[in-house]
Tab-separated table of C-alpha atoms in Angstrom:
chain	number	residue	atom	x	y	z
X	216	MET	CA	-0.693	-5.040	-51.513
X	217	LYS	CA	-1.889	-2.852	-48.661
X	218	LEU	CA	0.393	-0.580	-46.675
X	219	THR	CA	0.224	-2.888	-43.662
X	220	GLY	CA	1.432	-5.824	-45.756
X	221	ILE	CA	4.283	-3.764	-47.186
X	222	ALA	CA	5.279	-2.650	-43.687
X	223	ILE	CA	5.272	-6.229	-42.368
X	224	ARG	CA	7.316	-7.460	-45.353
X	225	ASN	CA	9.852	-4.695	-44.805
X	226	LEU	CA	10.205	-5.560	-41.115
X	227	GLU	CA	10.622	-9.241	-41.991
X	228	ARG	CA	13.460	-8.382	-44.383
X	229	ARG	CA	15.174	-6.314	-41.691
X	230	LYS	CA	14.821	-8.622	-38.675
X	231	ALA	CA	17.925	-7.341	-36.904
X	232	ARG	CA	16.817	-3.731	-37.183
X	233	MET	CA	13.305	-4.648	-36.036
X	234	ALA	CA	14.705	-6.555	-33.047
X	235	PHE	CA	16.863	-3.574	-32.120
X	236	LEU	CA	13.844	-1.265	-32.260
X	237	ILE	CA	11.724	-3.630	-30.193
X	238	VAL	CA	14.397	-4.083	-27.524
X	239	GLY	CA	15.082	-0.345	-27.286
X	240	LEU	CA	11.431	0.510	-26.786
X	241	MET	CA	10.681	-2.584	-24.714
X	242	VAL	CA	13.343	-1.719	-22.132
X	243	GLY	CA	11.729	1.659	-21.559
X	244	VAL	CA	8.232	0.237	-21.255
X	245	ALA	CA	9.395	-2.653	-19.047
X	246	THR	CA	11.131	-0.193	-16.729
X	247	VAL	CA	7.964	1.876	-16.372
X	248	VAL	CA	5.822	-1.233	-15.808
X	249	ALA	CA	8.229	-2.661	-13.239
X	250	LEU	CA	8.484	0.577	-11.277
X	251	LEU	CA	4.729	1.197	-11.371
X	252	SER	CA	4.038	-2.393	-10.324
X	253	LEU	CA	6.544	-2.158	-7.476
X	254	THR	CA	5.126	1.154	-6.293
X	255	SER	CA	1.574	-0.194	-6.451
X	256	ALA	CA	2.497	-3.402	-4.631
X	257	MET	CA	4.436	-1.517	-1.954
X	258	SER	CA	1.549	0.917	-1.477
X	259	ALA	CA	-0.879	-1.985	-1.109
X	260	ASP	CA	1.478	-3.699	1.339
X	261	ILE	CA	1.855	-0.555	3.440
X	262	GLN	CA	-1.890	0.010	3.397
X	263	HIS	CA	-2.528	-3.597	4.452
X	264	LYS	CA	0.002	-3.368	7.263
X	265	MET	CA	-1.349	-0.002	8.369
X	266	GLU	CA	-4.860	-1.396	8.508
X	267	ASN	CA	-3.525	-4.196	10.709
X	268	TYR	CA	-1.205	-1.932	12.662
X	269	GLY	CA	-3.741	-1.273	15.373
X	270	ALA	CA	-5.090	1.969	16.735
X	271	ASN	CA	-4.020	5.222	15.220
X	272	ILE	CA	-6.437	7.533	17.064
X	273	LEU	CA	-6.399	7.609	20.851
X	274	LEU	CA	-9.166	9.034	23.032
X	275	THR	CA	-8.267	9.835	26.638
X	276	PRO	CA	-9.763	11.990	29.414
X	277	LYS	CA	-8.654	15.620	29.253
X	278	SER	CA	-6.143	16.366	31.991
X	279	ASN	CA	-3.385	18.957	32.348
X	280	ASP	CA	-1.124	16.595	34.306
X	281	LEU	CA	-1.703	13.443	32.220
X	282	SER	CA	1.473	11.415	31.666
X	283	LEU	CA	1.678	8.462	29.301
X	284	SER	CA	2.330	5.024	30.643
X	285	TYR	CA	-0.127	2.827	28.850
X	286	GLY	CA	-2.028	4.134	25.870
X	287	GLY	CA	-1.987	7.661	27.218
X	288	ILE	CA	-3.181	6.731	30.732
X	289	SER	CA	-1.254	8.063	33.727
X	290	LEU	CA	-0.149	5.247	36.038
X	291	GLY	CA	1.599	5.519	39.390
X	292	GLY	CA	2.640	1.987	40.231
X	293	VAL	CA	-0.722	0.363	39.715
X	294	SER	CA	-2.882	3.406	40.439
X	295	VAL	CA	-4.590	5.238	37.597
X	296	ASP	CA	-5.951	8.695	36.933
X	297	THR	CA	-9.406	8.942	38.427
X	298	ARG	CA	-10.827	10.619	35.332
X	299	GLU	CA	-12.862	8.326	33.091
X	300	LEU	CA	-14.839	8.527	29.877
X	301	ASN	CA	-18.546	7.774	29.696
X	302	GLN	CA	-19.161	4.657	27.672
X	303	ASP	CA	-22.544	5.991	26.573
X	304	ASP	CA	-20.788	8.808	24.683
X	305	LEU	CA	-18.859	6.451	22.393
X	306	PRO	CA	-21.654	5.942	19.820
X	307	LYS	CA	-21.192	9.613	18.932
X	308	ILE	CA	-17.953	8.591	17.187
X	309	GLU	CA	-20.016	6.797	14.561
X	310	THR	CA	-21.837	10.031	13.703
X	311	ILE	CA	-18.829	11.925	12.342
X	312	PRO	CA	-18.744	12.620	8.561
X	313	ASN	CA	-15.773	10.269	8.085
X	314	SER	CA	-17.245	7.419	10.114
X	315	ARG	CA	-16.971	5.144	7.069
X	316	ASN	CA	-13.186	5.192	7.567
X	317	ILE	CA	-13.468	3.768	11.076
X	318	SER	CA	-12.710	0.062	11.176
X	319	ALA	CA	-12.753	-0.493	14.943
X	320	VAL	CA	-13.562	1.311	18.187
X	321	ALA	CA	-11.953	-0.421	21.145
X	322	PRO	CA	-12.882	0.913	24.624
X	323	LYS	CA	-10.781	-0.113	27.624
X	324	VAL	CA	-10.972	0.255	31.381
X	325	LEU	CA	-7.921	0.030	33.636
X	326	GLY	CA	-7.562	-0.597	37.323
X	327	ALA	CA	-5.654	-2.444	40.020
X	328	VAL	CA	-6.824	-5.768	41.477
X	329	GLU	CA	-5.296	-8.257	43.891
X	330	VAL	CA	-4.464	-11.694	42.519
X	331	ASN	CA	-2.755	-14.324	44.678
X	332	GLY	CA	-1.630	-11.624	47.096
X	333	ALA	CA	-0.092	-9.410	44.393
X	334	GLN	CA	-1.342	-6.144	42.939
X	335	VAL	CA	-1.928	-6.546	39.209
X	336	LEU	CA	-3.186	-4.157	36.549
X	337	ILE	CA	-6.315	-5.444	34.884
X	338	MET	CA	-7.595	-4.130	31.576
X	339	GLY	CA	-11.162	-4.683	30.483
X	340	VAL	CA	-11.601	-4.934	26.728
X	341	ASP	CA	-14.269	-5.658	24.165
X	342	GLU	CA	-12.734	-9.016	23.359
X	343	LYS	CA	-14.070	-9.353	19.801
X	344	VAL	CA	-12.854	-5.904	18.786
X	345	GLU	CA	-9.588	-6.087	20.727
X	346	PHE	CA	-8.360	-9.360	19.308
X	347	HIS	CA	-9.293	-8.176	15.825
X	348	LEU	CA	-7.418	-4.922	16.393
X	349	LYS	CA	-4.292	-6.586	17.839
X	350	ARG	CA	-3.823	-9.196	15.153
X	351	TRP	CA	-0.160	-9.612	16.034
X	352	TRP	CA	-1.087	-11.021	19.439
X	353	SER	CA	-0.306	-14.679	19.874
X	354	ILE	CA	-1.994	-16.586	22.682
X	355	ALA	CA	-0.973	-19.894	24.235
X	356	GLY	CA	-4.365	-21.378	24.916
X	357	GLU	CA	-7.624	-19.671	23.989
X	358	PRO	CA	-8.690	-16.014	23.814
X	359	ILE	CA	-11.432	-14.716	26.081
X	360	GLY	CA	-14.683	-16.466	25.296
X	361	ALA	CA	-16.808	-16.030	28.426
X	362	PRO	CA	-17.369	-13.411	31.164
X	363	ASP	CA	-15.405	-15.476	33.689
X	364	GLN	CA	-12.306	-15.929	31.533
X	365	LEU	CA	-9.034	-13.978	31.583
X	366	VAL	CA	-5.929	-13.773	29.432
X	367	ALA	CA	-2.679	-13.105	31.302
X	368	GLY	CA	0.255	-11.139	29.899
X	369	SER	CA	3.542	-13.031	29.763
X	370	LEU	CA	5.178	-11.185	32.702
X	371	VAL	CA	2.071	-11.455	34.907
X	372	ALA	CA	1.805	-15.161	34.118
X	373	ALA	CA	5.469	-15.694	34.972
X	374	LYS	CA	5.245	-13.741	38.222
X	375	LEU	CA	2.048	-15.420	39.411
X	376	GLN	CA	2.949	-18.801	37.855
X	377	LEU	CA	-0.252	-18.896	35.847
X	378	HIS	CA	-0.977	-21.431	33.136
X	379	PRO	CA	-3.903	-21.975	30.781
X	380	SER	CA	-6.947	-23.436	32.600
X	381	ASP	CA	-5.716	-22.217	36.024
X	382	ASN	CA	-8.258	-20.642	38.347
X	383	VAL	CA	-7.664	-17.291	40.038
X	384	GLU	CA	-9.750	-15.418	42.579
X	385	ILE	CA	-10.409	-11.690	42.252
X	386	SER	CA	-12.644	-9.828	44.691
X	387	GLY	CA	-14.246	-13.090	45.797
X	388	GLU	CA	-15.011	-14.241	42.233
X	389	THR	CA	-13.326	-17.176	40.523
X	390	PHE	CA	-11.975	-16.752	37.006
X	391	VAL	CA	-10.363	-19.141	34.525
X	392	VAL	CA	-7.120	-18.230	32.768
X	393	SER	CA	-8.073	-19.187	29.231
X	394	GLY	CA	-4.711	-18.280	27.711
X	395	ILE	CA	-1.321	-16.659	28.133
X	396	LEU	CA	-0.347	-13.770	25.887
X	397	THR	CA	2.979	-14.436	24.202
X	398	GLU	CA	5.580	-11.792	25.055
X	399	THR	CA	5.032	-8.626	23.031
X	400	GLY	CA	7.685	-6.386	24.552
X	401	SER	CA	5.000	-3.818	25.407
X	402	GLN	CA	2.816	-2.889	28.372
X	403	ASP	CA	0.494	-5.717	27.407
X	404	ASP	CA	2.904	-8.175	29.057
X	405	ASN	CA	2.067	-6.643	32.460
X	406	LEU	CA	-1.711	-6.942	32.199
X	407	LEU	CA	-4.583	-9.232	32.927
X	408	LEU	CA	-7.107	-8.972	30.116
X	409	ALA	CA	-10.771	-9.392	31.013
X	410	PRO	CA	-14.115	-8.756	29.315
X	411	LEU	CA	-14.990	-5.061	29.514
X	412	ALA	CA	-18.187	-5.526	31.559
X	413	THR	CA	-16.419	-7.900	33.965
X	414	ALA	CA	-13.534	-5.493	34.590
X	415	GLN	CA	-15.935	-2.575	35.030
X	416	ARG	CA	-17.815	-4.528	37.690
X	417	LEU	CA	-14.662	-5.609	39.532
X	418	LEU	CA	-13.329	-2.036	39.539
X	419	GLY	CA	-16.642	-0.396	40.366
X	420	LYS	CA	-16.536	1.540	37.086
X	421	GLU	CA	-19.749	0.471	35.424
X	422	GLY	CA	-20.412	2.584	32.327
X	423	LYS	CA	-16.906	4.078	32.428
X	424	VAL	CA	-13.870	3.532	30.235
X	425	SER	CA	-10.312	4.705	30.796
X	426	PHE	CA	-9.454	5.296	27.134
X	427	VAL	CA	-10.512	4.302	23.636
X	428	GLU	CA	-8.427	3.191	20.687
X	429	VAL	CA	-9.835	3.861	17.221
X	430	ALA	CA	-8.464	2.060	14.180
X	431	ALA	CA	-9.091	4.130	11.089
X	432	LEU	CA	-5.877	3.997	9.188
X	433	CYS	CA	-5.705	3.412	5.458
X	434	ALA	CA	-3.766	4.996	2.644
X	435	ASP	CA	-6.375	7.659	1.939
X	436	CYS	CA	-8.008	8.111	5.351
X	437	PRO	CA	-8.048	11.795	6.450
X	438	VAL	CA	-6.916	11.040	9.993
X	439	ASP	CA	-6.371	14.684	10.936
X	440	ASP	CA	-9.893	15.554	9.809
X	441	MET	CA	-11.248	12.622	11.801
X	442	VAL	CA	-9.450	13.821	14.911
X	443	ARG	CA	-11.093	17.227	14.583
X	444	GLN	CA	-14.489	15.668	13.948
X	445	ILE	CA	-14.253	13.363	16.972
X	446	SER	CA	-13.128	16.299	19.109
X	447	SER	CA	-16.190	18.253	18.021
X	448	VAL	CA	-18.643	15.505	19.052
X	449	LEU	CA	-16.688	14.683	22.230
X	450	PRO	CA	-15.458	18.095	23.468
X	451	ASP	CA	-14.419	16.775	26.896
X	452	VAL	CA	-12.147	14.119	25.412
X	453	LYS	CA	-8.531	14.485	24.338
X	454	VAL	CA	-8.127	13.054	20.826
X	455	ASN	CA	-4.653	12.295	19.481
X	456	ALA	CA	-3.505	10.862	16.166
X	457	ILE	CA	-0.701	8.309	16.278
X	458	GLN	CA	0.799	8.530	12.790
X	459	GLN	CA	4.543	8.996	13.079
X	460	VAL	CA	5.495	5.566	11.733
X	461	VAL	CA	2.872	5.728	9.028
X	462	LYS	CA	3.902	9.189	7.856
X	463	THR	CA	7.521	8.048	7.680
X	464	ARG	CA	6.565	5.057	5.572
X	465	MET	CA	4.330	7.068	3.271
X	466	HIS	CA	7.029	9.740	2.875
X	467	ALA	CA	9.565	7.064	1.929
X	468	LEU	CA	7.101	5.585	-0.544
X	469	GLY	CA	6.486	9.040	-2.017
X	470	GLU	CA	10.222	9.523	-2.488
X	471	PHE	CA	10.455	6.129	-4.195
X	472	ARG	CA	7.518	7.070	-6.440
X	473	ASN	CA	9.239	10.316	-7.450
X	474	PHE	CA	12.470	8.444	-8.111
X	475	SER	CA	10.548	5.911	-10.205
X	476	LEU	CA	8.987	8.702	-12.246
X	477	ALA	CA	12.351	10.304	-12.913
X	478	VAL	CA	13.964	7.015	-13.942
X	479	SER	CA	10.976	6.145	-16.137
X	480	LEU	CA	11.157	9.460	-17.967
X	481	VAL	CA	14.889	9.056	-18.628
X	482	VAL	CA	14.548	5.467	-19.851
X	483	LEU	CA	11.546	6.330	-22.032
X	484	PHE	CA	13.462	9.236	-23.542
X	485	VAL	CA	16.381	6.929	-24.353
X	486	GLY	CA	14.009	4.357	-25.847
X	487	SER	CA	12.325	7.014	-27.986
X	488	LEU	CA	15.731	8.277	-29.089
X	489	VAL	CA	16.675	4.757	-30.173
X	490	VAL	CA	13.506	4.533	-32.270
X	491	PHE	CA	14.128	7.981	-33.783
X	492	VAL	CA	17.742	7.303	-34.735
X	493	THR	CA	16.986	3.849	-36.093
X	494	MET	CA	13.976	4.978	-38.105
X	495	MET	CA	15.923	7.952	-39.461
X	496	GLY	CA	18.740	5.658	-40.533
X	497	SER	CA	16.242	3.303	-42.114
X	498	VAL	CA	14.675	6.130	-44.114
X	499	ASN	CA	18.085	7.253	-45.423
X	500	GLU	CA	18.935	3.687	-46.425
X	501	ARG	CA	15.617	3.242	-48.252
X	502	CYS	CA	15.768	6.311	-50.467
X	503	HIS	CA	15.599	4.219	-53.647
X	504	GLU	CA	12.746	2.102	-52.280
X	505	ILE	CA	10.778	5.216	-51.368
X	506	GLY	CA	11.567	6.669	-54.818
X	507	ILE	CA	10.081	3.590	-56.475
X	508	PHE	CA	6.963	3.894	-54.297
X	509	ARG	CA	6.598	7.534	-55.344
X	510	ALA	CA	7.167	6.638	-58.998
X	511	LEU	CA	4.445	4.005	-58.742
X	512	GLY	CA	1.984	6.637	-57.565
X	513	PHE	CA	2.420	6.705	-53.801
X	514	ARG	CA	1.617	10.114	-52.436
X	515	LYS	CA	3.365	11.785	-49.543
X	516	HIS	CA	0.717	10.742	-47.022
X	517	HIS	CA	1.122	7.111	-48.182
X	518	VAL	CA	4.840	7.241	-47.334
X	519	VAL	CA	4.094	8.797	-43.941
X	520	ARG	CA	1.511	6.113	-43.204
X	521	LEU	CA	3.954	3.380	-44.263
X	522	ILE	CA	6.697	4.562	-41.891
X	523	LEU	CA	4.243	5.116	-39.056
X	524	THR	CA	2.683	1.684	-39.643
X	525	GLU	CA	6.094	0.058	-39.293
X	526	ALA	CA	6.689	2.041	-36.090
X	527	GLY	CA	3.225	1.067	-34.840
X	528	ILE	CA	3.806	-2.650	-35.393
X	529	VAL	CA	7.133	-2.479	-33.582
X	530	SER	CA	5.566	-0.438	-30.777
X	531	ILE	CA	2.729	-2.900	-30.208
X	532	ILE	CA	5.162	-5.803	-29.919
X	533	ALA	CA	7.478	-3.767	-27.671
X	534	GLY	CA	4.583	-2.624	-25.453
X	535	ALA	CA	3.251	-6.162	-24.949
X	536	ALA	CA	6.716	-7.595	-24.338
X	537	GLY	CA	7.583	-4.704	-22.027
X	538	PHE	CA	4.476	-5.372	-19.939
X	539	VAL	CA	5.323	-9.070	-19.588
X	540	PHE	CA	9.007	-8.565	-18.773
X	541	GLY	CA	8.301	-5.560	-16.535
X	542	THR	CA	5.738	-7.473	-14.473
X	543	MET	CA	8.042	-10.488	-14.183
X	544	ALA	CA	10.895	-8.229	-13.101
X	545	ALA	CA	8.691	-6.610	-10.458
X	546	LYS	CA	7.669	-10.038	-9.177
X	547	GLY	CA	11.333	-10.958	-8.798
X	548	VAL	CA	12.440	-7.700	-7.168
X	549	LEU	CA	9.523	-7.132	-4.753
X	550	PRO	CA	10.558	-9.840	-2.210
X	551	LEU	CA	13.955	-8.108	-1.958
X	552	LEU	CA	12.304	-4.775	-1.073
X	553	VAL	CA	9.318	-5.807	1.052
X	554	GLU	CA	9.224	-8.789	3.378
X	555	ASN	CA	6.052	-10.903	3.310
X	556	ALA	CA	4.552	-8.759	0.559
X	557	HIS	CA	1.307	-9.820	-1.111
X	558	GLY	CA	3.039	-9.893	-4.479
X	559	VAL	CA	2.658	-8.245	-7.862
X	560	VAL	CA	-0.500	-9.098	-9.788
X	561	TRP	CA	-0.933	-9.163	-13.549
X	562	ASN	CA	-2.651	-5.837	-14.140
X	563	PHE	CA	-4.012	-6.007	-17.680
X	564	VAL	CA	-5.215	-2.426	-17.489
X	565	LEU	CA	-1.559	-1.532	-17.019
X	566	GLY	CA	-0.800	-3.884	-19.909
X	567	GLY	CA	-3.160	-1.977	-22.187
X	568	GLY	CA	-1.632	1.268	-21.012
X	569	SER	CA	1.829	-0.102	-21.762
X	570	VAL	CA	0.897	-0.873	-25.359
X	571	LEU	CA	-0.706	2.554	-25.795
X	572	LEU	CA	2.367	4.228	-24.274
X	573	ALA	CA	4.650	2.315	-26.620
X	574	ILE	CA	2.504	3.267	-29.635
X	575	LEU	CA	2.559	6.925	-28.583
X	576	LEU	CA	6.319	6.959	-28.083
X	577	GLY	CA	6.920	5.074	-31.325
X	578	ALA	CA	4.692	7.455	-33.268
X	579	LEU	CA	6.321	10.552	-31.776
X	580	ALA	CA	9.780	9.180	-32.488
X	581	ALA	CA	8.877	8.153	-36.050
X	582	ILE	CA	6.898	11.223	-37.119
X	583	TYR	CA	9.934	13.254	-38.200
X	584	PRO	CA	11.579	10.383	-40.141
X	585	ALA	CA	8.192	9.743	-41.793
X	586	LEU	CA	7.820	13.396	-42.815
X	587	HIS	CA	11.425	13.431	-43.990
X	588	ALA	CA	10.789	10.363	-46.129
X	589	SER	CA	7.678	11.894	-47.665
X	590	LYS	CA	9.657	14.946	-48.795
X	591	LEU	CA	12.290	12.933	-50.696
X	592	ASP	CA	12.386	13.853	-54.372
X	593	PRO	CA	11.467	10.738	-56.395
X	594	ALA	CA	13.956	11.715	-59.152
X	595	ASP	CA	16.823	12.026	-56.659
X	596	ALA	CA	15.795	8.747	-55.030
X	597	LEU	CA	15.698	6.904	-58.374
X	598	ARG	CA	19.166	8.214	-59.305
X	599	THR	CA	20.554	6.181	-56.366
X	600	LEU	CA	19.574	2.942	-58.130
């Protein structure tokens, strides 16, 4: 009979001991798998939310007395800073070394117009980019789909009693209110949104933009480097990174990752200790069995291989079971930690790593008992019979 067969037979005779070994090692592996899966899922969720968070780089005209009211633009009532950016300069943003990290460039122009006898702030936007950038916007009606269509913020619509499909006149031109922006709690509630070219024409600012929002936020995007690069190609523009919320989230995730690592190391150490103690006890109980093996011609390396084979079999089972239970645990815990998360996926690369980790830990924990068993004197072992 081969060593593998002997090892399997021995484990079958000692089912309780084998189960104890498997559970001890499985708990450690399952803990590591669960924490890694949770960290990975939370990182993916944060990255997804950051990518949908909107702009994280803001381009505004340089001005010593600029005060923020909307997106970094100084507003006095409904008047705006007279400084503007040249729209023709914006393609330079795409030439920076990290341009591949840019997901959207959203230029805007601001100005005051008269609607139904009231002064209203109008913002011209690139409608396709803007509505992609502000995915949290909800519109009653339809978004802008033509040059003569507008979307009204909730407060503007309430003040002017505007409804979808209403007509409004601005500077002698008639426009259709295609939709009403659901209340956002931000400055957007006070705006009329119009196509960029339309707003530029109404405000007499053809080829000018008031500010630009750049969405380039992902988990590994070098935002600070991008700010410096944009500043170098647009020296007359003030470039700011808006990252406070993101940095807070990433810092919290980093702390959780460090905590997970510490817990994993402790649990793995305990699991390895369980294997070591159990295997050592098993070797001491099997002195006569090992003596018979030696008397039958087994050499020391055969005894070592036998003990390590038993540990390997247990480790493989524990690693596979730990991966399954760890992933299931992560799936159950994730909704409690992250709302509307994408979920934990079955990562079979992690599964393979779990089995390898279990084999490594089992081998390290069993190596001393195996060496100890190989050094038993056959004569002393046989005297225990």
